[in-house]
Coordinates of C-alpha atoms in Angstrom, one line a residue:
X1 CA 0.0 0.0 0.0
X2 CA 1.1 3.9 -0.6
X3 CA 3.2 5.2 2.0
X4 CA 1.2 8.3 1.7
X5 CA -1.8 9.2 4.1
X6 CA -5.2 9.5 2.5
X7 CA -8.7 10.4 3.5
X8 CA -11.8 8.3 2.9
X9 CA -15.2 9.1 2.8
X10 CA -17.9 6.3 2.5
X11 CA -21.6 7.4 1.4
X12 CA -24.3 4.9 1.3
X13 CA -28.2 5.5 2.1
X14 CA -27.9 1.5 3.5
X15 CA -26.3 2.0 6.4
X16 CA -24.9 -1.7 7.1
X17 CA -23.2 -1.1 3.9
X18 CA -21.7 1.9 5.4
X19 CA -20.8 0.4 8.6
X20 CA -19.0 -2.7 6.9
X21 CA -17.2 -0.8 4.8
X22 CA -15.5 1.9 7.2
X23 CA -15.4 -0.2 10.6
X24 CA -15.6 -3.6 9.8
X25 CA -12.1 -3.3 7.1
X26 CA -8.6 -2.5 8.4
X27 CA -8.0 0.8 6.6
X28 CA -5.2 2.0 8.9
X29 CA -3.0 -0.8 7.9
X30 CA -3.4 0.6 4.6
X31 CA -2.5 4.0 5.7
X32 CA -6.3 5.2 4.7
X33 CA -8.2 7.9 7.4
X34 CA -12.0 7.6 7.3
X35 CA -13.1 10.9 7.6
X36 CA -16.7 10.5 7.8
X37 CA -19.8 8.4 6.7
X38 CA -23.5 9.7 5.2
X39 CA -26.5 8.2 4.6
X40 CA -27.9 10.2 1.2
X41 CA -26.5 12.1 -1.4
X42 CA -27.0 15.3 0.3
X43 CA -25.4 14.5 3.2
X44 CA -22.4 13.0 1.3
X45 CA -22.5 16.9 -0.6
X46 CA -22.2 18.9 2.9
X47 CA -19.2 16.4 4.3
X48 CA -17.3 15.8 1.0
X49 CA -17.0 20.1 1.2
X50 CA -16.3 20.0 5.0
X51 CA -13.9 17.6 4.7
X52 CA -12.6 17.6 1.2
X53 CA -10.8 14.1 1.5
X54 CA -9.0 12.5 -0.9
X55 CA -11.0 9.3 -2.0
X56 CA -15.1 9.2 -2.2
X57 CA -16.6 5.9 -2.1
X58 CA -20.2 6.2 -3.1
X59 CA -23.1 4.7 -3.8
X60 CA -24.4 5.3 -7.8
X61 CA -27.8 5.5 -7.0
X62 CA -29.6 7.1 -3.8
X63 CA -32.7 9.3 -3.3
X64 CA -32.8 13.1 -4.2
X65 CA -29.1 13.5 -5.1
X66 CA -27.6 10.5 -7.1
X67 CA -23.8 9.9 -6.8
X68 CA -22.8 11.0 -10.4
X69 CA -24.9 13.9 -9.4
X70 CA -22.9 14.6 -6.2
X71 CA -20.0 13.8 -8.9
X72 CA -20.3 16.6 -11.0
X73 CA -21.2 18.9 -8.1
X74 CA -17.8 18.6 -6.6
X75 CA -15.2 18.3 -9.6
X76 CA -15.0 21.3 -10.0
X77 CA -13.4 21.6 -6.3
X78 CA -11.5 18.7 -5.9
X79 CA -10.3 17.8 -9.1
X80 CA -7.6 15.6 -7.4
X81 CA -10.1 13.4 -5.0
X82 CA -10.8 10.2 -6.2
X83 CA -14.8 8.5 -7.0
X84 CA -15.4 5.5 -6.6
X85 CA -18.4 4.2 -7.1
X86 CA -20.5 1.2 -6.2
X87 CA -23.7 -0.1 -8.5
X88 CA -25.5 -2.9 -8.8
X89 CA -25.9 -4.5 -12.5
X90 CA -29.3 -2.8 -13.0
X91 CA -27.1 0.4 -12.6
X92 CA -24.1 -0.8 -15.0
X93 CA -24.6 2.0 -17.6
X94 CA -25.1 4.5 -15.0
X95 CA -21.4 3.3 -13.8
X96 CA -20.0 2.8 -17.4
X97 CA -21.5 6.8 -17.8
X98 CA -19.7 7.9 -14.0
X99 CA -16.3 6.7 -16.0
X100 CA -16.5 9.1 -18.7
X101 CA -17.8 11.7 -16.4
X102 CA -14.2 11.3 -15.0
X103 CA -14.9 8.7 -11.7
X104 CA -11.8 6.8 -10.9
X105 CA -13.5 3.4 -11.2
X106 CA -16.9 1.5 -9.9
X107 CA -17.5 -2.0 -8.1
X108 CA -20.5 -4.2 -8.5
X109 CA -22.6 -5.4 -6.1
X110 CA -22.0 -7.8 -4.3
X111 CA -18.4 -7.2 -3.8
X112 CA -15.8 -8.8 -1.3
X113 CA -14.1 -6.5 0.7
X114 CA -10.9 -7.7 -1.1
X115 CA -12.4 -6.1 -4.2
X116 CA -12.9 -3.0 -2.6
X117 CA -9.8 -2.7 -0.7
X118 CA -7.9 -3.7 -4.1
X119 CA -9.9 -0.5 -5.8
X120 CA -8.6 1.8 -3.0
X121 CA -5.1 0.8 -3.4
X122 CA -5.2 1.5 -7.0
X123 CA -6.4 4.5 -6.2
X124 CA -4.1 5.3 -3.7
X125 CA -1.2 4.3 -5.9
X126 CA -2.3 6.6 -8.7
X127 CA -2.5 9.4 -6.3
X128 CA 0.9 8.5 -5.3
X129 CA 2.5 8.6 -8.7
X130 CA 0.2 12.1 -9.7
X131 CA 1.7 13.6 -6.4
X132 CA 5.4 12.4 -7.4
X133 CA 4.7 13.8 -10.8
X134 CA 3.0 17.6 -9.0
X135 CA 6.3 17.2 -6.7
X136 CA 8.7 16.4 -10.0
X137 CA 6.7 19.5 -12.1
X138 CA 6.9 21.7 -8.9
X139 CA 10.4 21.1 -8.7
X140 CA 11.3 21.9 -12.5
X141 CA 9.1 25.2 -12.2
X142 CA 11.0 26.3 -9.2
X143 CA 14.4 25.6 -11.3
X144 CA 12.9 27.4 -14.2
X145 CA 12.2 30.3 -12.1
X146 CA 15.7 30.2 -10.2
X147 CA 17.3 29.7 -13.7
X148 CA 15.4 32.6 -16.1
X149 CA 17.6 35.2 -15.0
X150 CA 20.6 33.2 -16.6
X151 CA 18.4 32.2 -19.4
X152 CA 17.0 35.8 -20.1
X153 CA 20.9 36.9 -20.5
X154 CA 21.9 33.9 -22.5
X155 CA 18.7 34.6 -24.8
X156 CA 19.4 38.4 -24.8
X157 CA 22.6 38.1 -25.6
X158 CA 22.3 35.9 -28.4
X159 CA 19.4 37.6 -29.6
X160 CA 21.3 41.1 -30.1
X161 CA 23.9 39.2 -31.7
X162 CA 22.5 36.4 -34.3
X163 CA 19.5 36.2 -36.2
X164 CA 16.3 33.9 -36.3
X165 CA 12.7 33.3 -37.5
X166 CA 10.5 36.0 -36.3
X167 CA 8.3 33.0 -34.4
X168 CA 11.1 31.6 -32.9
X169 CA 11.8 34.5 -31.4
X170 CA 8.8 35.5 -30.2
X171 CA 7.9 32.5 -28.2
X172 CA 10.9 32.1 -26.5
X173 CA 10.3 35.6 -25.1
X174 CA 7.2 35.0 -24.0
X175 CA 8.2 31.2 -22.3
X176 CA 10.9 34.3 -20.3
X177 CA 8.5 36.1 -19.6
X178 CA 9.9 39.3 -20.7
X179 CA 7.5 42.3 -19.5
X180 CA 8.8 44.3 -22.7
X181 CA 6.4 45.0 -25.5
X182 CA 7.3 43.7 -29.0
X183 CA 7.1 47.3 -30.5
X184 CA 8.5 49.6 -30.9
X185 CA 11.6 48.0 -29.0
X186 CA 15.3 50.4 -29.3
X187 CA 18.7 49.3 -28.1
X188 CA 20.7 51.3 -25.6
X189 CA 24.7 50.2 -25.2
X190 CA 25.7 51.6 -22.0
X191 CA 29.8 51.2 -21.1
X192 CA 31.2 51.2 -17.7
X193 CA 34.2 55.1 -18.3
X194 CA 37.6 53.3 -17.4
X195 CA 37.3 50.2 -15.9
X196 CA 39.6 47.9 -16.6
X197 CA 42.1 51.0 -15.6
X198 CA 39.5 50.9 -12.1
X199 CA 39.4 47.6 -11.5
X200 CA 43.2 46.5 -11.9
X201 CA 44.0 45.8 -8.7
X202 CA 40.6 45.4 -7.1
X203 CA 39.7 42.0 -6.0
X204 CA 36.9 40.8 -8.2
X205 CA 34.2 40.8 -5.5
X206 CA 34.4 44.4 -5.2
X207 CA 34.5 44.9 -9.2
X208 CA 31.5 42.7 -9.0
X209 CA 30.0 44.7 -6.5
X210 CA 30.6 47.7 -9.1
X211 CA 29.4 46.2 -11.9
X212 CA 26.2 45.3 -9.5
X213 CA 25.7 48.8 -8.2
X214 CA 25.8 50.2 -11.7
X215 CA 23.6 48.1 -13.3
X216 CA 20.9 48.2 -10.5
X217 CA 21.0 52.2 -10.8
X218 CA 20.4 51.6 -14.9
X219 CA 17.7 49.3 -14.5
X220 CA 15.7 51.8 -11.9
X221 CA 16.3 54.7 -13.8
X222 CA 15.0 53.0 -17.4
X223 CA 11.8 51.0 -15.4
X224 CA 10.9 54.3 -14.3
X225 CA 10.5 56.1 -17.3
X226 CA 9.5 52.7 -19.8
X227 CA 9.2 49.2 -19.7
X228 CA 12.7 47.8 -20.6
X229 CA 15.0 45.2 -19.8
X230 CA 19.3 45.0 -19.3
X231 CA 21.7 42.7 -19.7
X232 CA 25.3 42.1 -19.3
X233 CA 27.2 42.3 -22.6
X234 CA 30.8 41.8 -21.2
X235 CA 32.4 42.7 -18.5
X236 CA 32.4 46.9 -18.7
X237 CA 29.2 46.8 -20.7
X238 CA 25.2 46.3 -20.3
X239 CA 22.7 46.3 -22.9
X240 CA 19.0 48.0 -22.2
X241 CA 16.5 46.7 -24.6
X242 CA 13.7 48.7 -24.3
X243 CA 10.3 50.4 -25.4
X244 CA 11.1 53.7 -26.7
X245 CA 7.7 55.5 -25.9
X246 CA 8.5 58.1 -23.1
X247 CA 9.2 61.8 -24.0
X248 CA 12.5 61.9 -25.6
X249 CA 12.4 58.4 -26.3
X250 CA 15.4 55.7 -26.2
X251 CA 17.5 58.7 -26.0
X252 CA 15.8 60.5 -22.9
X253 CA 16.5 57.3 -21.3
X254 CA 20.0 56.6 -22.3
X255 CA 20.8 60.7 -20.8
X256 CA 18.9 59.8 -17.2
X257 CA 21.3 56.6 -16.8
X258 CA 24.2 58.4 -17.5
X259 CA 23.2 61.2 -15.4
X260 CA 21.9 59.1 -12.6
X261 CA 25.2 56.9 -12.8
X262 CA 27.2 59.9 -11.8
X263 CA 25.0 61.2 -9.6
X264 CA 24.5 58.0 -7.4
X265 CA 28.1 56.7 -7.8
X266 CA 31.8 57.7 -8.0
X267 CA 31.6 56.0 -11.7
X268 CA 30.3 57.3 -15.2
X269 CA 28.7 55.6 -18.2
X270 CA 29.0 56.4 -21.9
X271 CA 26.1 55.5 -23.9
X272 CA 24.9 54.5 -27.5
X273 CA 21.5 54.4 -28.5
X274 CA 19.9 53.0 -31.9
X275 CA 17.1 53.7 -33.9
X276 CA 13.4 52.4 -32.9
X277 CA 12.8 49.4 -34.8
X278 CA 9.5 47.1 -35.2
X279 CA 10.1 43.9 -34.6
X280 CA 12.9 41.6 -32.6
X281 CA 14.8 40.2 -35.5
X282 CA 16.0 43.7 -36.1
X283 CA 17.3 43.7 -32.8
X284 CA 21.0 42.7 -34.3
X285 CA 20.6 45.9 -36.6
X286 CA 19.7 47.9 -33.5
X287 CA 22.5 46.9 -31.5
X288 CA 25.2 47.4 -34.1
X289 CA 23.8 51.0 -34.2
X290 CA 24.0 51.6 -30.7
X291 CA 27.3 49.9 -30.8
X292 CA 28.6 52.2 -33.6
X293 CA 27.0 55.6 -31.9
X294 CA 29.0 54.4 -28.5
X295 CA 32.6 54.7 -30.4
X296 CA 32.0 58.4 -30.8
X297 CA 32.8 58.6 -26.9
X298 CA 36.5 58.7 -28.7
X299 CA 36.1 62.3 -28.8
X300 CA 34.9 62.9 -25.3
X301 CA 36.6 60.4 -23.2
X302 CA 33.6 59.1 -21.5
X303 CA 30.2 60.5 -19.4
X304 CA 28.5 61.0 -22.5
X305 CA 25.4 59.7 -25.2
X306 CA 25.6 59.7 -28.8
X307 CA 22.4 58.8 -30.3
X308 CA 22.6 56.5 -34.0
X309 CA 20.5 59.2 -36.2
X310 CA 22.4 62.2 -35.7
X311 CA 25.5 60.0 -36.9
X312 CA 23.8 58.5 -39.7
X313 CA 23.0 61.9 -40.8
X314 CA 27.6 63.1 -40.9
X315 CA 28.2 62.9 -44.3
X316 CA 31.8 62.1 -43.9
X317 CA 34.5 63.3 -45.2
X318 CA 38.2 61.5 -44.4
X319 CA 40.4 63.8 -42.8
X320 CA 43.4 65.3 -44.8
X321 CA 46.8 66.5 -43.5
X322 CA 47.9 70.4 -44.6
X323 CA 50.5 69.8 -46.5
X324 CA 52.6 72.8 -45.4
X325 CA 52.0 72.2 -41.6
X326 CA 52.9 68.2 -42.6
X327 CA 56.2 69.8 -43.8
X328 CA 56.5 72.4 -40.7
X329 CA 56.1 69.4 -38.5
X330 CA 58.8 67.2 -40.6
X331 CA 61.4 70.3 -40.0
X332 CA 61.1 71.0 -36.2
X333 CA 61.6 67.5 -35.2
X334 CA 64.4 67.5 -37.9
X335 CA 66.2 70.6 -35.6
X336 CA 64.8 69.3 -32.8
X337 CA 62.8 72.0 -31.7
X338 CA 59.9 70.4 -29.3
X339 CA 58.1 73.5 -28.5
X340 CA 57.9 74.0 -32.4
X341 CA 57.1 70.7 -33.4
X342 CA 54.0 70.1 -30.2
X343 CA 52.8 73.6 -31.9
X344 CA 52.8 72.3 -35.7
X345 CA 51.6 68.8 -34.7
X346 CA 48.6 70.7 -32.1
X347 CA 47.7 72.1 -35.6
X348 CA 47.5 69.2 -37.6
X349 CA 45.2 67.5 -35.5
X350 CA 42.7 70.7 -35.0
X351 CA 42.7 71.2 -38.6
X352 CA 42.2 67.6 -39.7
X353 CA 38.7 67.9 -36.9
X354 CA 37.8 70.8 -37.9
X355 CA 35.1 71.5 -39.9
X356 CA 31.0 70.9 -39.7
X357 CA 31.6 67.0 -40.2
X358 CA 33.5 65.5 -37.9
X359 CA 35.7 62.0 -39.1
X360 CA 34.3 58.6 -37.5
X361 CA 36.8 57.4 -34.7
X362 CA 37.7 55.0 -36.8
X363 CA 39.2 57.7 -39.4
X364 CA 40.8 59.6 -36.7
X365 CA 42.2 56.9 -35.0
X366 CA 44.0 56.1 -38.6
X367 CA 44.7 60.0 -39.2
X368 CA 47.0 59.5 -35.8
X369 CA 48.3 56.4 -36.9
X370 CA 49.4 58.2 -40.0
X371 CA 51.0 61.2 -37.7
X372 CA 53.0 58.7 -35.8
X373 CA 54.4 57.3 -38.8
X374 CA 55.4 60.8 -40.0
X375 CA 57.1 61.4 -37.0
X376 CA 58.9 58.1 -37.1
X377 CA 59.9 58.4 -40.3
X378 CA 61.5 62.3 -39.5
X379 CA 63.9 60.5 -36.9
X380 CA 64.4 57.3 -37.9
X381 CA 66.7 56.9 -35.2
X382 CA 64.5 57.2 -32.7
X383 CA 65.4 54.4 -30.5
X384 CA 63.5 53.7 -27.0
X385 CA 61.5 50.4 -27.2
X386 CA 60.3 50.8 -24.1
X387 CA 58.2 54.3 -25.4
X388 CA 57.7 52.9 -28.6
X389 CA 56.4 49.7 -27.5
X390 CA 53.5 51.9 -24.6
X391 CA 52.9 53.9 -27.8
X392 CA 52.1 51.6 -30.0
X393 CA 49.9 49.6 -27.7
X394 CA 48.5 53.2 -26.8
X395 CA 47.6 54.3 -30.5
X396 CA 46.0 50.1 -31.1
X397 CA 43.9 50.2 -27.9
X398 CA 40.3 49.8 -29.0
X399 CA 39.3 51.8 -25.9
X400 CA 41.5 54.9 -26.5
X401 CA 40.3 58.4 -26.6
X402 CA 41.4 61.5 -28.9
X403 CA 42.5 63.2 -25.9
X404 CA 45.2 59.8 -25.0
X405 CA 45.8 59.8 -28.5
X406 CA 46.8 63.6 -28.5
X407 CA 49.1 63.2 -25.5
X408 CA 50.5 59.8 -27.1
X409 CA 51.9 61.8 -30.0
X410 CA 53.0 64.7 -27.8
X411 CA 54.7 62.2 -26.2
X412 CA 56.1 61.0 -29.4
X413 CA 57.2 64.2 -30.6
X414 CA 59.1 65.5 -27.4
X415 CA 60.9 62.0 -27.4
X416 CA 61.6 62.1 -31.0
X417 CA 63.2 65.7 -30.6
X418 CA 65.2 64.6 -27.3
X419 CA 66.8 61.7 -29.6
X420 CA 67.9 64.8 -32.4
X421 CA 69.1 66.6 -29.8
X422 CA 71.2 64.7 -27.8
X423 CA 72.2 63.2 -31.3
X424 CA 73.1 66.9 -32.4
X425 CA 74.5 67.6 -29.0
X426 CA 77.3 64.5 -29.2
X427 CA 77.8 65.6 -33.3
X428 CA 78.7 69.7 -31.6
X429 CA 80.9 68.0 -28.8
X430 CA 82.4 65.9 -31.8
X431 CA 83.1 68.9 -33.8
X432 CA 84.3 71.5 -31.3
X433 CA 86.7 68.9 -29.6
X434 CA 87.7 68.8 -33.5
X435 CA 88.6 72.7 -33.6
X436 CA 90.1 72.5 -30.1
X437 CA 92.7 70.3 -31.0
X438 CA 93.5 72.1 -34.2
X439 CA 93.9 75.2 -32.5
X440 CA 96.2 73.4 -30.1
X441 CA 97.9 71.8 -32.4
X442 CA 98.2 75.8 -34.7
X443 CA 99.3 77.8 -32.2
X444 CA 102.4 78.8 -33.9
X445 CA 100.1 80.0 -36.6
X446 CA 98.3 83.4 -36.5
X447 CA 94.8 82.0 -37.3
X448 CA 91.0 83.4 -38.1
X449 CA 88.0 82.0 -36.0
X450 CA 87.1 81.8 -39.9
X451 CA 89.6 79.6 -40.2
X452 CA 89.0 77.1 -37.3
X453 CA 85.2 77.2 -38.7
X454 CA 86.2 76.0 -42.0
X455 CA 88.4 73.0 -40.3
X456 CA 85.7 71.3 -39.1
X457 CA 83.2 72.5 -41.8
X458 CA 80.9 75.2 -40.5
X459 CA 80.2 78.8 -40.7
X460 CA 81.8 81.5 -38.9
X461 CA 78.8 82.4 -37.2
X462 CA 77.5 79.1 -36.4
X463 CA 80.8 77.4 -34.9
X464 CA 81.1 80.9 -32.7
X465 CA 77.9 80.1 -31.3
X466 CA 78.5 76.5 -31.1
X467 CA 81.7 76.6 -29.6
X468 CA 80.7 79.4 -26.9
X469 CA 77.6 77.0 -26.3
X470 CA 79.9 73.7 -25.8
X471 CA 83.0 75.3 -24.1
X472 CA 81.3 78.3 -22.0
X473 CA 83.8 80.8 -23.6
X474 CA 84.5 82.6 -27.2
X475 CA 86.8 81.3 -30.1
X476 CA 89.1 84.6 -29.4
X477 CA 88.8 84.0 -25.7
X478 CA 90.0 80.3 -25.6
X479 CA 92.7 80.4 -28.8
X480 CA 94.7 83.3 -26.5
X481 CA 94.1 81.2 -23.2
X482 CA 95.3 78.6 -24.9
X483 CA 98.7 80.5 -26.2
X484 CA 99.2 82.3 -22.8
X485 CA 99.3 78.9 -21.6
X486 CA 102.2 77.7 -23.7
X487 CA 103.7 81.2 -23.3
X488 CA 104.0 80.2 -19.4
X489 CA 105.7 76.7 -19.9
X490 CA 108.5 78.5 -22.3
X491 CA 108.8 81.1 -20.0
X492 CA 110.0 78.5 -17.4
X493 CA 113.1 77.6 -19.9
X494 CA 115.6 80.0 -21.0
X495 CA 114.4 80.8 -24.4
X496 CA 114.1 84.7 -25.9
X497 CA 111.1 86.3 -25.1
X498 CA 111.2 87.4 -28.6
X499 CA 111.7 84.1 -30.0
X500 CA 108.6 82.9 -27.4
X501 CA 106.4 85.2 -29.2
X502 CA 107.4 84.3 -32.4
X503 CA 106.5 80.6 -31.7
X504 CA 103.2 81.8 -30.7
X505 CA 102.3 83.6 -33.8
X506 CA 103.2 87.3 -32.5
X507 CA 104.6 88.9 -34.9
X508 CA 105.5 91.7 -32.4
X509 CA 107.3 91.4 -29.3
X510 CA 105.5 94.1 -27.7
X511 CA 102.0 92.7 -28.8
X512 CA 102.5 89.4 -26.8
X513 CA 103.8 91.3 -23.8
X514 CA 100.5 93.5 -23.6
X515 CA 98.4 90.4 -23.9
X516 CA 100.4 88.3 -21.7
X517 CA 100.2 91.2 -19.1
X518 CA 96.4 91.4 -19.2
X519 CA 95.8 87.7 -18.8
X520 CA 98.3 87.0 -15.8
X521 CA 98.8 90.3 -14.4
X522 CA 102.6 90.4 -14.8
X523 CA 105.0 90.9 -18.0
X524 CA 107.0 87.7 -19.5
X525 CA 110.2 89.3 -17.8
X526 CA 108.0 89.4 -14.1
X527 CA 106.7 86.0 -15.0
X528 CA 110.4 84.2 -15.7
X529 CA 112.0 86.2 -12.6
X530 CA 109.3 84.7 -10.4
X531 CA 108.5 81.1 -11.8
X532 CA 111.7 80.4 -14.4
X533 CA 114.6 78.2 -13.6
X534 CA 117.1 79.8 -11.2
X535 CA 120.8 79.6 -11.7
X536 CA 122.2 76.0 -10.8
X537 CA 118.5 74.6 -11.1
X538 CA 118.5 71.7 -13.4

């Protein structure tokens, strides 16, 4: 017999029959409860609803209120309790009719109380396997309802992303039970500013708890406005498909998250929102839309919406390079110059942006990738892979902005002109150290700073500057240091101050003791008496 409990109701207008059937059988062993006994149809109504048991045993036939009667009276409120009736042969078609009606089964009179007890147990056992199937059903709609979150996203996700047959489509959303209305539906891309650069070193329960936050504050602000549902789309994005019917529209909606996002939390959102479409298997249009309208955040770095139909409107025009500025550009980094090469590349990249139409990101992006390559190709010896290789991976980030990309190539530029200088700066210490040693090596000779220029290749005016800039002193300055030092060490021996001068390129005596008096202060004759050998010195 079931292990199950079940209540039992007998109704019979002979009572022995009642009697023998609910005190003279052991139904406790059988793990049956009688719950009462009546004598008439009407009786058997009022107890059945008082105690609404589980199995009826009744008579077919009694006076005012037959059982098929009470039957029909009572399905409609226990559509689980089980009738069983009992009939004599006379009353055969009456029972064969109770079947159809939707009794569980009927005995004929006479009847052993093995017959009977046999019935209940079926009956029993079929309640049994109706409740393991309730329990089994009750248990898959409870995992159907824990799981339709994760099945909304997964359907969501795919849905923005892939195409199907409109029917398909539609009955899976409604088996979701997606309170969105079918029409007009528009897709809103929503992107978390910065966060893989926030997030870095966060433990992921707390970017979680972000990402969380963030999306609880979009879905608020949009179910307050429309109907509309979000979804994750990676992990700095959500996707809001919703019903584009408030004042404003998709747009309206897409402005209150962003605004709400900042207002409510220390992050921002950028935003891209489509075109209203008609049906769901434009939903994959919409979403490219939105997807494309969100890449203009390029120019603004983030905290902002761009809406698809003022794009689609741009009549674009791909961005061109001044020619002259190009050339500007190519000739301070040439020299050098930083200040004048940030100034020529600033304008290059105002001008290119400039104008009523502004280039997609994608254009721009390309229109710096071109500037980089001018610059590298004006100093081709530019030679830190360490900048290079951040700049690079700067300028090929999918998530950069203009303003990074700006301040890359500013970077780029003042790198690029610190290479030419220090390059220019080892070629002037080269050169001068040239002109130094052929003015040591000429000091006999009564040379021109023209002269010394044209040694090592340069103008008059440039080496002048370049040497006063390397050594600190002038060309004039340092030859006659130069020659007063010599004119000291041959002062020391006992040589002819005449012959000194000479050997100095003085053609005058008197010449070379003026200038030797101003730059030590004493005459060659004071100089020798006070430093030059003395007699019996070695």
């Amino acid at each position: 017999m079931s292990k199950q409990r079940y209540t039992m109701v007998v109704i019979d207008d002979i009572r022995t029959v009642v009697n023998g059937i609910s005190r003279d059988m052991d139904w406790e062993s059988q793990g049956i409860e009688i719950a009462g006994t009546a004598s008439s149809g009407e009786e058997g109504l009022a107890l059945v609803r008082a105690t609404r048991p589980d199995i009826i045993v009744t008579d077919i036939r009694m006076p005012k209120l037959s059982g098929i009667e009470m039957m029909r009276e009572l399905q409609p409120q226990l559509p689980r309790s089980k009738f069983i009736f009992i009939s004599g042969f006379s009353d055969f078609d009456h029972a064969q009719n109770a079947l159809r009606l939707g009794a569980f089964d009927y005995i004929l009179k006479p009847f052993t109380p093995q017959q009977l007890a046999e019935t209940v147990r079926k009956a029993a056992a079929e309640m049994d396997a109706e409740r393991r199937q309730s329990e089994l059903l009750s248990d898959m709609e409870q995992k159907l309802r824990e799981s339709r979150p994760l099945l909304r996203q997964e359907y969501l996700s795919m849905l923005v992303h892939f195409h199907a047959p409109k029917e398909t489509l539609r009955k899976r959303w409604e088996f979701l039970q997606i309170e969105v209305d079918l029409q007009p539906l528009a897709v809103i891309v929503l992107e978390i500013d910065r966060f893989m650069q926030k997030t870095e070193d966060v433990p992921v329960n707390e970017a979680e708890l972000l990402r969380f936050a963030l999306q609880n504050i979009v879905e608020e602000t949009m179910l307050n406005m429309a109907k509309g549902i979000v979804f994750r789309d990676s992990v700095h994005r959500f996707v809001a498909i919703v019903n584009p019917v408030c004042a404003g529209g998709a747009l309206a909606i897409a402005e209150a998250c962003r605004e709400n996002v900042g207002r409510y939390s220390r992050s921002t959102v950028s935003a891209g929102v489509s075109a209203a479409v008609d049906d769901l298997s434009e939903l994959p249009s919409a979403y490219r839309q939105a997807v494309e309208a969100l890449t203009y955040t390029f120019y603004t770095g983030g905290n902002s919406v761009f809406f698809w139909e003022h794009i689609r409107q741009r009549q674009e025009t791909m961005p061109r390079l001044d020619t002259e500025l190009e050339k500007e550009l190519v000739y301070a980094l040439r020299s050098g110059n930083a200040e004048h090469a940030e100034k020529a590349l600033a304008l290059l990249l105002d001008d290119a942006g400039r104008g009523e139409k502004r280039p997609s990101p994608d254009s721009a992006k390309a229109l710096c990738v071109e500037l980089a390559a001018l610059i590298r190709d004006a100093v081709p010896e530019l030679t830190d892979e360490h900048e290079l290789c951040e700049l690079t991976r700067a300028l090929s980030s999918p998530r950069a902005v203009l303003s990074e990309l700006r301040a890359t190539l500013l970077s780029l530029c003042r790198l690029s002109c610190l290479q030419v200088q220090s390059r220019l700066q080892s070629s002037a210490q080269e050169m001068i150290q040239a002109a130094i040693r052929h003015i040591r090596d000429n000091l006999h000779l009564n040379l021109m700073v023209g002269d010394y220029a044209a040694h090592v290749h340069l103008s008059t005016s440039y080496f002048s500057n370049l040497f006063k800039k390397v050594t600190g002193t002038s060309v004039v300055a340092f030859v006659i240091q130069e020659k007063m030092e010599q004119a000291k060490l041959l002062l020391t021996e006992d040589r002819p101050i005449a012959e000194i001068a000479e050997s100095l390129g003085y053609e005058e005596r008197s010449y070379f003791s003026d200038v030797f008096k101003k730059t030590t202060g004493l005459t060659p004759t004071e100089f020798r008496a006070k430093y030059g050998r003395k007699p019996g010195q070695a």
